[in-house]
Short mmCIF file of C-alpha atoms and ligand atoms in Angstrom, two decimals:
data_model
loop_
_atom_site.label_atom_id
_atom_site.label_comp_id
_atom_site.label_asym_id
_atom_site.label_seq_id
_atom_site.Cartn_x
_atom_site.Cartn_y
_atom_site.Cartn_z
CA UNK A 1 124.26 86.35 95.35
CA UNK A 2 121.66 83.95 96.74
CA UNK A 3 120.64 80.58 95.05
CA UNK A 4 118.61 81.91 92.69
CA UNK A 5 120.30 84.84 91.60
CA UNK A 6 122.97 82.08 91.10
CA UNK A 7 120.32 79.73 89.18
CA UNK A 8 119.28 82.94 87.19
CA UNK A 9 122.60 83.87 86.16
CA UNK A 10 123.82 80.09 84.68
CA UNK A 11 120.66 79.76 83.15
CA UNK A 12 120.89 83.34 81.22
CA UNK A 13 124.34 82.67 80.29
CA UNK A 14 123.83 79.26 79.37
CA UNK A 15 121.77 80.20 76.01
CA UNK A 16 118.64 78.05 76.95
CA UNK A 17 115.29 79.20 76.27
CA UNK A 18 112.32 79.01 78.03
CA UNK A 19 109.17 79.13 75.59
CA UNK A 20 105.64 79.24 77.52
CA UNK A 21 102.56 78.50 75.13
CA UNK A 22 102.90 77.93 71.59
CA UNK A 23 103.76 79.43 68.70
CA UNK A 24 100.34 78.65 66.94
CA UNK A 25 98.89 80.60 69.58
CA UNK A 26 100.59 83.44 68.28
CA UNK A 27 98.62 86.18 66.25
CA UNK A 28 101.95 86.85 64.15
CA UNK A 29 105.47 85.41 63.96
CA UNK A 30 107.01 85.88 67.36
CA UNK A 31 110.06 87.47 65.59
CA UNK A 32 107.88 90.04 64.51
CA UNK A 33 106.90 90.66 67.64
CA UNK A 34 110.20 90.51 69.16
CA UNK A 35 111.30 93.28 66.40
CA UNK A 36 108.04 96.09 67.41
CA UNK A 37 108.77 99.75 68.25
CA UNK A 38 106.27 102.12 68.47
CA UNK A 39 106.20 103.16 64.82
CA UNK A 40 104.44 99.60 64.13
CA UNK A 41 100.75 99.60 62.82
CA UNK A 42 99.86 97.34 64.94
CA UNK A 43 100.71 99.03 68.29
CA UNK A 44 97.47 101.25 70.17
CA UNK A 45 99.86 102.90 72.63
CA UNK A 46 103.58 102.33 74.28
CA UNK A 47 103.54 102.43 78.26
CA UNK A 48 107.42 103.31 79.21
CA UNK A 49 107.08 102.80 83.04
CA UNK A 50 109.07 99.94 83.28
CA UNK A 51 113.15 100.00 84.29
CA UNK A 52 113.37 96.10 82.40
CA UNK A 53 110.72 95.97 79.90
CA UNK A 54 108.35 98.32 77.68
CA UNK A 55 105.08 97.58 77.44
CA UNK A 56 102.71 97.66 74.10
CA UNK A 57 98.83 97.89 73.63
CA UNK A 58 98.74 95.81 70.53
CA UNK A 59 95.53 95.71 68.14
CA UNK A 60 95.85 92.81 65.72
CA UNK A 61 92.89 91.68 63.27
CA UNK A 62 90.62 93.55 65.33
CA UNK A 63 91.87 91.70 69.08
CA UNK A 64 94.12 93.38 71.47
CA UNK A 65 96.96 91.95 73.04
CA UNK A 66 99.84 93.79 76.00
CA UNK A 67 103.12 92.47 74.76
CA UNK A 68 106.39 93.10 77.36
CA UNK A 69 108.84 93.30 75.74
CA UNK A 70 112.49 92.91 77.44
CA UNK A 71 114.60 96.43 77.27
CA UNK A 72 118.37 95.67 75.74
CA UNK A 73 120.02 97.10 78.75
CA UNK A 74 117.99 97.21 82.38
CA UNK A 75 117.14 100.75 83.69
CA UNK A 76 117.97 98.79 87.49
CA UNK A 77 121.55 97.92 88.82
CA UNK A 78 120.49 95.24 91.35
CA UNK A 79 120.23 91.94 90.43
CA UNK A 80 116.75 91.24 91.39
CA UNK A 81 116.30 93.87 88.67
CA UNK A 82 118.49 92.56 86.23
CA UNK A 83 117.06 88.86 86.44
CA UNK A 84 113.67 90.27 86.17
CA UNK A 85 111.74 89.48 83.06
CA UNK A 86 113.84 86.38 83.02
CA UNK A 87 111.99 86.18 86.28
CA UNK A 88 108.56 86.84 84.84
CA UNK A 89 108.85 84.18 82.56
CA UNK A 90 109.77 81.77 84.71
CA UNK A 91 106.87 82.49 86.71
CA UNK A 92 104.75 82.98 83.53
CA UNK A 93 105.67 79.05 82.60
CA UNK A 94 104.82 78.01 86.05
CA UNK A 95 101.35 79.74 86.43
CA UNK A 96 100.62 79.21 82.72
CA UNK A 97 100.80 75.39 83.24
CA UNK A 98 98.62 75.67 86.82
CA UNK A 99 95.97 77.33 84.98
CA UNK A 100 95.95 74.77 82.30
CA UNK A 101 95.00 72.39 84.25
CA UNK A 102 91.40 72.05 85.39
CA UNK A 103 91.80 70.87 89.74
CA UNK A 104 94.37 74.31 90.06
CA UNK A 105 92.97 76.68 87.34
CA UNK A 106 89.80 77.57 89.30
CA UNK A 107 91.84 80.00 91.73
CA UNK A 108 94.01 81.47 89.37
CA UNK A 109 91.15 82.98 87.15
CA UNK A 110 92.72 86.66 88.22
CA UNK A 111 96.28 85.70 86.83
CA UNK A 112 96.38 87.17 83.55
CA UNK A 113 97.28 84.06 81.04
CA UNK A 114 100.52 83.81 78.51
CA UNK A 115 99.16 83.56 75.51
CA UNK A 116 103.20 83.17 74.58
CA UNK A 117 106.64 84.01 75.92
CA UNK A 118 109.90 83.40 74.66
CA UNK A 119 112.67 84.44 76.97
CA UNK A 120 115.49 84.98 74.20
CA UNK A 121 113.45 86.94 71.78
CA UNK A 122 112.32 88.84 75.17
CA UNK A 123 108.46 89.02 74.27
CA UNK A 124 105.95 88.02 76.65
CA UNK A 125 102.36 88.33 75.42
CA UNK A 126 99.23 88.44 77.20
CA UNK A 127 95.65 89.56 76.14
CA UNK A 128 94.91 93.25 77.08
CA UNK A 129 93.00 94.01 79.85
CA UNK A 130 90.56 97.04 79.70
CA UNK A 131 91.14 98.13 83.58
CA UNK A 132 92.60 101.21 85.53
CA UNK A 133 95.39 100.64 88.59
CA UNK A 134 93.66 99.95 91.69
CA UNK A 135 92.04 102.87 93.32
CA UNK A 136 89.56 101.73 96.20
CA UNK A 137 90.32 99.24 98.93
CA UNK A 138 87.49 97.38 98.41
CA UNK A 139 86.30 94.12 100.72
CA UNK A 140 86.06 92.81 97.24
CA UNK A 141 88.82 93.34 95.74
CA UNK A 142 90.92 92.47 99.14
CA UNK A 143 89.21 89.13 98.91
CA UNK A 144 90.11 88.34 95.08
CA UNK A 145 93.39 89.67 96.06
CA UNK A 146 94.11 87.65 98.67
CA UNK A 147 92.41 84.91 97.59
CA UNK A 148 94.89 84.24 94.69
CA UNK A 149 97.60 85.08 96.35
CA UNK A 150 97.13 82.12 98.87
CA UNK A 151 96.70 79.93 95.78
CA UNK A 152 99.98 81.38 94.57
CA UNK A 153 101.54 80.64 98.20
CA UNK A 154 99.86 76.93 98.81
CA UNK A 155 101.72 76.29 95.27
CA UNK A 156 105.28 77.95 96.29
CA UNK A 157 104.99 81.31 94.77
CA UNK A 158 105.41 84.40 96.56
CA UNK A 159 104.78 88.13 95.23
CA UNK A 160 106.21 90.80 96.61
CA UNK A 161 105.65 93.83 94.70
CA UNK A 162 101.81 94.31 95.27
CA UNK A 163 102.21 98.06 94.08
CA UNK A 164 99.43 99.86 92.47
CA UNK A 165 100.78 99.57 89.02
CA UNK A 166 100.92 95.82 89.51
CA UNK A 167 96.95 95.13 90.45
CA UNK A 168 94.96 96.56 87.75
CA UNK A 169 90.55 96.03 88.22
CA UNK A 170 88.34 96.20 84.90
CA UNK A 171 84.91 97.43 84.08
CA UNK A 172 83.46 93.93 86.15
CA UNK A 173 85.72 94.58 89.36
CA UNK A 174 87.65 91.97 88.34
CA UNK A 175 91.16 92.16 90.10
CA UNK A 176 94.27 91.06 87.92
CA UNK A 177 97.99 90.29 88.30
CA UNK A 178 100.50 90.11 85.41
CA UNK A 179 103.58 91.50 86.88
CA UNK A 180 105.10 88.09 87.84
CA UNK A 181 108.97 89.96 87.77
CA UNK A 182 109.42 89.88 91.59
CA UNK A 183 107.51 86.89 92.39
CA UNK A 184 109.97 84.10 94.01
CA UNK A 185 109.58 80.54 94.61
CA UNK A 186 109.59 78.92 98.50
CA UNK A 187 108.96 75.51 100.26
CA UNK A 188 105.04 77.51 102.15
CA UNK A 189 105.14 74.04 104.27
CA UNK A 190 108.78 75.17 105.57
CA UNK A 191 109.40 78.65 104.87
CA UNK A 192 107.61 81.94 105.89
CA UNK A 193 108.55 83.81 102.49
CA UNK A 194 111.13 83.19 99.87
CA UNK A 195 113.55 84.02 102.09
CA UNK A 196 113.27 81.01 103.90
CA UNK A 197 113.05 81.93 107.77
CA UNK A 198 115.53 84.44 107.78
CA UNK A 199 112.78 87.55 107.63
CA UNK A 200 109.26 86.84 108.90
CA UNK A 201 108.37 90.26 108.91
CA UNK A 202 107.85 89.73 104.68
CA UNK A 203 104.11 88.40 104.39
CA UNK A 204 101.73 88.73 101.83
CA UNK A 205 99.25 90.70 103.95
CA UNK A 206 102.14 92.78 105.10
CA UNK A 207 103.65 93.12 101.11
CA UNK A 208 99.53 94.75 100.13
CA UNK A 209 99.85 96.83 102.88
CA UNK A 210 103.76 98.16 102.16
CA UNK A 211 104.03 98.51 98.78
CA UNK A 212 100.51 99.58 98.59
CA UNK A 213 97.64 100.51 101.17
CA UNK A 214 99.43 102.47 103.87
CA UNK A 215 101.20 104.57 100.59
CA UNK A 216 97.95 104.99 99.51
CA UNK A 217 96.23 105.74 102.32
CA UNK A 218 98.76 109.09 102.68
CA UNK A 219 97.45 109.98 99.41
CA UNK A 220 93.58 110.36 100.61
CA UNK A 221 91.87 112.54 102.49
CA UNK A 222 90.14 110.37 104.67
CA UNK A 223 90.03 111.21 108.37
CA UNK A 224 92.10 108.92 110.91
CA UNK A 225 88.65 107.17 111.85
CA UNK A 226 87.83 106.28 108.31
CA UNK A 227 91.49 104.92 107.66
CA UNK A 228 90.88 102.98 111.05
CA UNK A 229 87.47 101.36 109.51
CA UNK A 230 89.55 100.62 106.20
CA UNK A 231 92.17 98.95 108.05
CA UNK A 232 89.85 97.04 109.74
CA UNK A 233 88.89 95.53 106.75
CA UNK A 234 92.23 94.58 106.02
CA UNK A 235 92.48 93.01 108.95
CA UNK A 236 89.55 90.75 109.02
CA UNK A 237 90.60 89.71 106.00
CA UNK A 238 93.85 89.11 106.75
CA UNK A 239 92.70 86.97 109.74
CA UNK A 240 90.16 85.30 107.48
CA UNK A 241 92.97 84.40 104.74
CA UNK A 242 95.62 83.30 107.15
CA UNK A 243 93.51 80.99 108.92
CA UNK A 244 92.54 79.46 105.81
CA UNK A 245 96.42 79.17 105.40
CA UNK A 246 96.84 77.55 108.55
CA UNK A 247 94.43 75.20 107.90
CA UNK A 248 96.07 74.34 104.47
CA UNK A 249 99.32 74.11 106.51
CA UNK A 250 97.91 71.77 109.05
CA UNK A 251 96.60 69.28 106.47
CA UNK A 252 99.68 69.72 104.56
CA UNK A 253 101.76 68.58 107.84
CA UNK A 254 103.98 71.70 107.73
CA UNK A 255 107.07 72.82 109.88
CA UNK A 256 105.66 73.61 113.69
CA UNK A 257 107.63 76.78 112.95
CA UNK A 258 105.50 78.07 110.04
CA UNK A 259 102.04 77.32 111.61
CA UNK A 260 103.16 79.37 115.21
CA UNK A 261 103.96 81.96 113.16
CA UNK A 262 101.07 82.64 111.18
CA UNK A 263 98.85 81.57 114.00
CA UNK A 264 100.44 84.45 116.41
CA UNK A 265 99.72 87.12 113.02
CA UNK A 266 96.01 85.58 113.37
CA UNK A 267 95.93 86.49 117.34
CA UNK A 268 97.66 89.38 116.54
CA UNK A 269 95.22 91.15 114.44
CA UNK A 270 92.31 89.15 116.39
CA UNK A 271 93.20 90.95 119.68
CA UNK A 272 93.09 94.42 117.62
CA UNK A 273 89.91 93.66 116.31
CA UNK A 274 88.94 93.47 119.43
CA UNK A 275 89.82 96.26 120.95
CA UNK A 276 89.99 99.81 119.63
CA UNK A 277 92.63 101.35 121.68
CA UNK A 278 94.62 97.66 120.16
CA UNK A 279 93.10 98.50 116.66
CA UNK A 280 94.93 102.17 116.73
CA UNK A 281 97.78 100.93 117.98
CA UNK A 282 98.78 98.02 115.75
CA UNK A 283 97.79 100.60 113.16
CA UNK A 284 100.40 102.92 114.34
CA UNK A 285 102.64 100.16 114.51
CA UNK A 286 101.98 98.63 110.71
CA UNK A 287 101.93 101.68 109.05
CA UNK A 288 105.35 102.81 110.69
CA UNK A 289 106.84 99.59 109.06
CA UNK A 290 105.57 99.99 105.55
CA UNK A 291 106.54 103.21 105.41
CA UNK A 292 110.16 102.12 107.02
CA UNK A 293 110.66 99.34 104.40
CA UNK A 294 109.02 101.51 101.92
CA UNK A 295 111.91 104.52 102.28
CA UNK A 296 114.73 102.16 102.17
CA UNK A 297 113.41 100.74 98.55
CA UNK A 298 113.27 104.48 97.56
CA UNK A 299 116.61 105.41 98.74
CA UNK A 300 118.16 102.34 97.85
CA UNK A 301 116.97 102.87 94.11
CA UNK A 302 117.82 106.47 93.91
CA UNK A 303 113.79 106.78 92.81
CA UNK A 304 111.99 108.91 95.27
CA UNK A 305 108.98 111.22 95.32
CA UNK A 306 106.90 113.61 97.33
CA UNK A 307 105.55 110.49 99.20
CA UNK A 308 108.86 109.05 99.89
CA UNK A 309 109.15 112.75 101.71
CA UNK A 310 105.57 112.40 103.26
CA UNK A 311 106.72 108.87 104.88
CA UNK A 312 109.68 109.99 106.27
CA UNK A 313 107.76 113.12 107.73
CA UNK A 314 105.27 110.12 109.52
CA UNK A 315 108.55 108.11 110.38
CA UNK A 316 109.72 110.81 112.10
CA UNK A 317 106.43 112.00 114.05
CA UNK A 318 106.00 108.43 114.81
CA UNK A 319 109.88 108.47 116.32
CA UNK A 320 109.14 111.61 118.32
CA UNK A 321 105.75 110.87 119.90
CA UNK A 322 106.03 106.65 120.62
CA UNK A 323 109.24 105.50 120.60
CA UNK A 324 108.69 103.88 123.94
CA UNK A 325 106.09 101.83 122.29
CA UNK A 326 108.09 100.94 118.99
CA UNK A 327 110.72 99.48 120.95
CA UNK A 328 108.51 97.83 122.81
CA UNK A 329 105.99 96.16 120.43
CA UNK A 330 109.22 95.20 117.97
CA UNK A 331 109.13 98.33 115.77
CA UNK A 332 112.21 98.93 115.34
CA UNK A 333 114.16 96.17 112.94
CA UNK A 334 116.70 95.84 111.26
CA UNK A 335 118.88 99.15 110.89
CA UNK A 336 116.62 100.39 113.22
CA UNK A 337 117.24 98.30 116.31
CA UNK A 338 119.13 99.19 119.34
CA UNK A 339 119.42 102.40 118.13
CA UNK A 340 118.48 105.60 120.79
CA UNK A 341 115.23 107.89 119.86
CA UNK A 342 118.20 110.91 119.07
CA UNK A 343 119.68 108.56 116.88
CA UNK A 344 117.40 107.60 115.06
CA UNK A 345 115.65 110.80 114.30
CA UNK A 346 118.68 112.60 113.20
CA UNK A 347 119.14 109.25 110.77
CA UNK A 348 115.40 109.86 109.24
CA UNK A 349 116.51 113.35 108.74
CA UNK A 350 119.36 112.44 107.09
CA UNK A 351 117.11 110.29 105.27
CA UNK A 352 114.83 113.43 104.28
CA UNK A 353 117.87 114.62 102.63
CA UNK A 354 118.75 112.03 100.55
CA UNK A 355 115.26 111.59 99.75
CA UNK A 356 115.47 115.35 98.13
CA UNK A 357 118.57 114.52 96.38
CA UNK A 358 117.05 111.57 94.94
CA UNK A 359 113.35 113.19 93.75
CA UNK A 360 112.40 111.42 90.49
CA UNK A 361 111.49 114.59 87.84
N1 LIG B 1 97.67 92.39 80.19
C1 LIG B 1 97.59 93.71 80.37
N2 LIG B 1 96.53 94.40 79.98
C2 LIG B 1 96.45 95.74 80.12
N3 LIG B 1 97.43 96.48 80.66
C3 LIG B 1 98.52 95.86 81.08
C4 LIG B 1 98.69 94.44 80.98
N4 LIG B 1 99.89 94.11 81.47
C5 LIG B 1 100.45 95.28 81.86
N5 LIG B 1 99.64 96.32 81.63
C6 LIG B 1 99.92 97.74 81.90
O1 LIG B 1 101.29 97.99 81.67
C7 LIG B 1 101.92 98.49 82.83
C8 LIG B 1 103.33 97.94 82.95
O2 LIG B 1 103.30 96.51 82.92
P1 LIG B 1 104.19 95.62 83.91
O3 LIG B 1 103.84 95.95 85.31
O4 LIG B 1 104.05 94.22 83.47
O5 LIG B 1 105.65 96.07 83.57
P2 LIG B 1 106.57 97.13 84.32
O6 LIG B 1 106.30 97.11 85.77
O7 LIG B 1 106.40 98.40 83.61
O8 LIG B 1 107.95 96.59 83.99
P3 LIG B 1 109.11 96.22 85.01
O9 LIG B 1 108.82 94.81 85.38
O10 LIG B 1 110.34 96.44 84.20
O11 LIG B 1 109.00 97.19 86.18
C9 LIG B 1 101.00 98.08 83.98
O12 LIG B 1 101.08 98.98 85.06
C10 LIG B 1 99.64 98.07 83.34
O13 LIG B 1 99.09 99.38 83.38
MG1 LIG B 2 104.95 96.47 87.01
#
């Protein structure tokens, strides 16, 4: 258990509450709330996605609401999972109180606000959003995304689970972000991520791109020069954001250790700008990483799907064709170090197998 699994467990078996917003703010009691199925009048529509929480479309006196409301016994073993809508509404009382106040509420306009929470009824209400799941990596959207998401960072808060179903955009192209359950507190002026310095691989550029763009990208038909031009964007805008966060840093007279590192991401992704032979490349080189963390997640939950199969096909071209140059450029991490090219393709074929055990139906 780290700290603040730790932190997370004494405070949930302590019996304190944490209440974010007021009860006046509430359309109805928040018991009332706390006690809706799907046979209320007031609920539009259920969404079940979630392993730790259900989700209602409320319509009350003519406004609509999304209430998320905590399940009685997590779908999720882990204990990320389990602490997660405690989690949320930790994070929900932290941003809630940033965007109350006028100097830090101008950058989180795209964090949808808590209208209420209250941790031991489990009920977490927010006004509805009109909006689909992101479906275009647009400059746009990249730059509200990231945008916030530095604000986030420059105030200690770190997401990690930029997944589709996480980033929804309404009828103006707004971006918003109301999943808060895997979003962790850090020191930015001393850590990389919220794992302190132990993994600097974990960015937030790096967190769009795994649990989103490269995934994503598998799932379009665009050809490999048209993926190049869209990661290009991501890239200039990754340079753009991270030198605004080293400029933050610098101000904010943070750890030597912290600027160097996002300063060598920022030459990094300059020198592939740069180049196209570097631009392919680093491509190769990102994508194969996302999808690498990206498998493990699926495995490691038991939850996988035809593109958990389609990554670990790219893995394993990836393995065949470059290995020389993953080793090399720091491809291989973690599990994957050290280990020979044999090795580590009959492991991703192993992989393959599990991954058909574990298909989600
Ligand atoms: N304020 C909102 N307005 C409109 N739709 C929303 C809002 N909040 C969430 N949703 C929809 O509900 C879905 C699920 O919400 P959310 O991501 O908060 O929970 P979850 O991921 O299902 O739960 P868990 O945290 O247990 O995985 C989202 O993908 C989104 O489509
Ligand atoms: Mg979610």
């Amino acid at each position: 258990m780290n700290l603040r699994q730790q932190q997370q467990k004494v405070f949930d078996e302590s019996g304190e509450n944490l209440v974010v917003g007021s009860e006046q703010h509430c359309p109805v009691e928040p018991s009332i709330l706390a006690d809706i199925t799907e046979d209320s009048p007031l609920v539009v529509s259920v969404i079940r996605s979630g392993l730790t929480a259900e989700v209602f479309h409320l319509r009350i006196d003519g406004k609509d609401y999304n209430l998320k409301k905590r399940r009685q016994v997590a779908k999720v073993a882990n204990l990320d999972g389990q602490y997660s809508f405690l989690n949320e509404v930790q994070r929900r009382n932290d941003l809630q109180q940033l965007k109350e106040q006028s100097e830090t509420a101008p950058r989180l306009t795209h964090i949808v606000p808590t209208i209420y929470a209250n941790y031991r009824l489990g009920i977490i209400l927010s006004p509805w959003i009109e909006g689909e799941h992101i479906s275009e990596v647009t400059p746009d959207l990249i730059q509200q995304l990231f945008t916030t998401l530095l604000a986030c960072e420059e105030h200690g808060l770190m997401e990690w689970d930029l997944c589709s179903g996480n980033l929804l955009v309404d009828q103006h192209q707004q971006l918003w972000l109301f999943d808060f359950g895997y979003m962790y507190s850090f020191n930015p002026k001393k850590d990389f991520n919220s794992n302190g310095i132990a993994d600097p691989l974990f960015h937030m550029v790096e967190r769009f791109e795994t649990r989103f763009f490269f995934g994503w990208l598998l799932k379009q038909d665009h050809s490999l020069t048209e993926q190049l031009e869209l990661y290009r964007t991501l890239k200039q805008m990754g340079v753009d954001v991270y030198q605004q966060k080293v400029a933050w840093l610098k101000v904010h007279q943070a750890k030597a250790t912290v600027i160097n590192h996002f300063e060598s991401l920022i030459e990094t992704w300059q020198r592939a700008l740069a180049c196209d032979d570097e631009l392919r490349h680093l491509f190769q080189l990102e994508s194969f990483r996302s999808h690498v963390l990206d498998i493990e997640d699926d495995i490691d939950g038991q939850s996988c799907t035809e593109l958990t199969l389609q990554r670990i096909s790219l893995v394993l071209d990836v393995l065949r064709s470059d290995f020389d140059y993953l080793k090399e450029r720091g491809g291989l991490f973690y599990a994957n170090k050290g280990k020979s090219q044999q090795a580590l393709i009959e492991q991703y074929e192993q992989k393959r197998e599990l991954a058909q055990k574990y298909q989600l139906r």
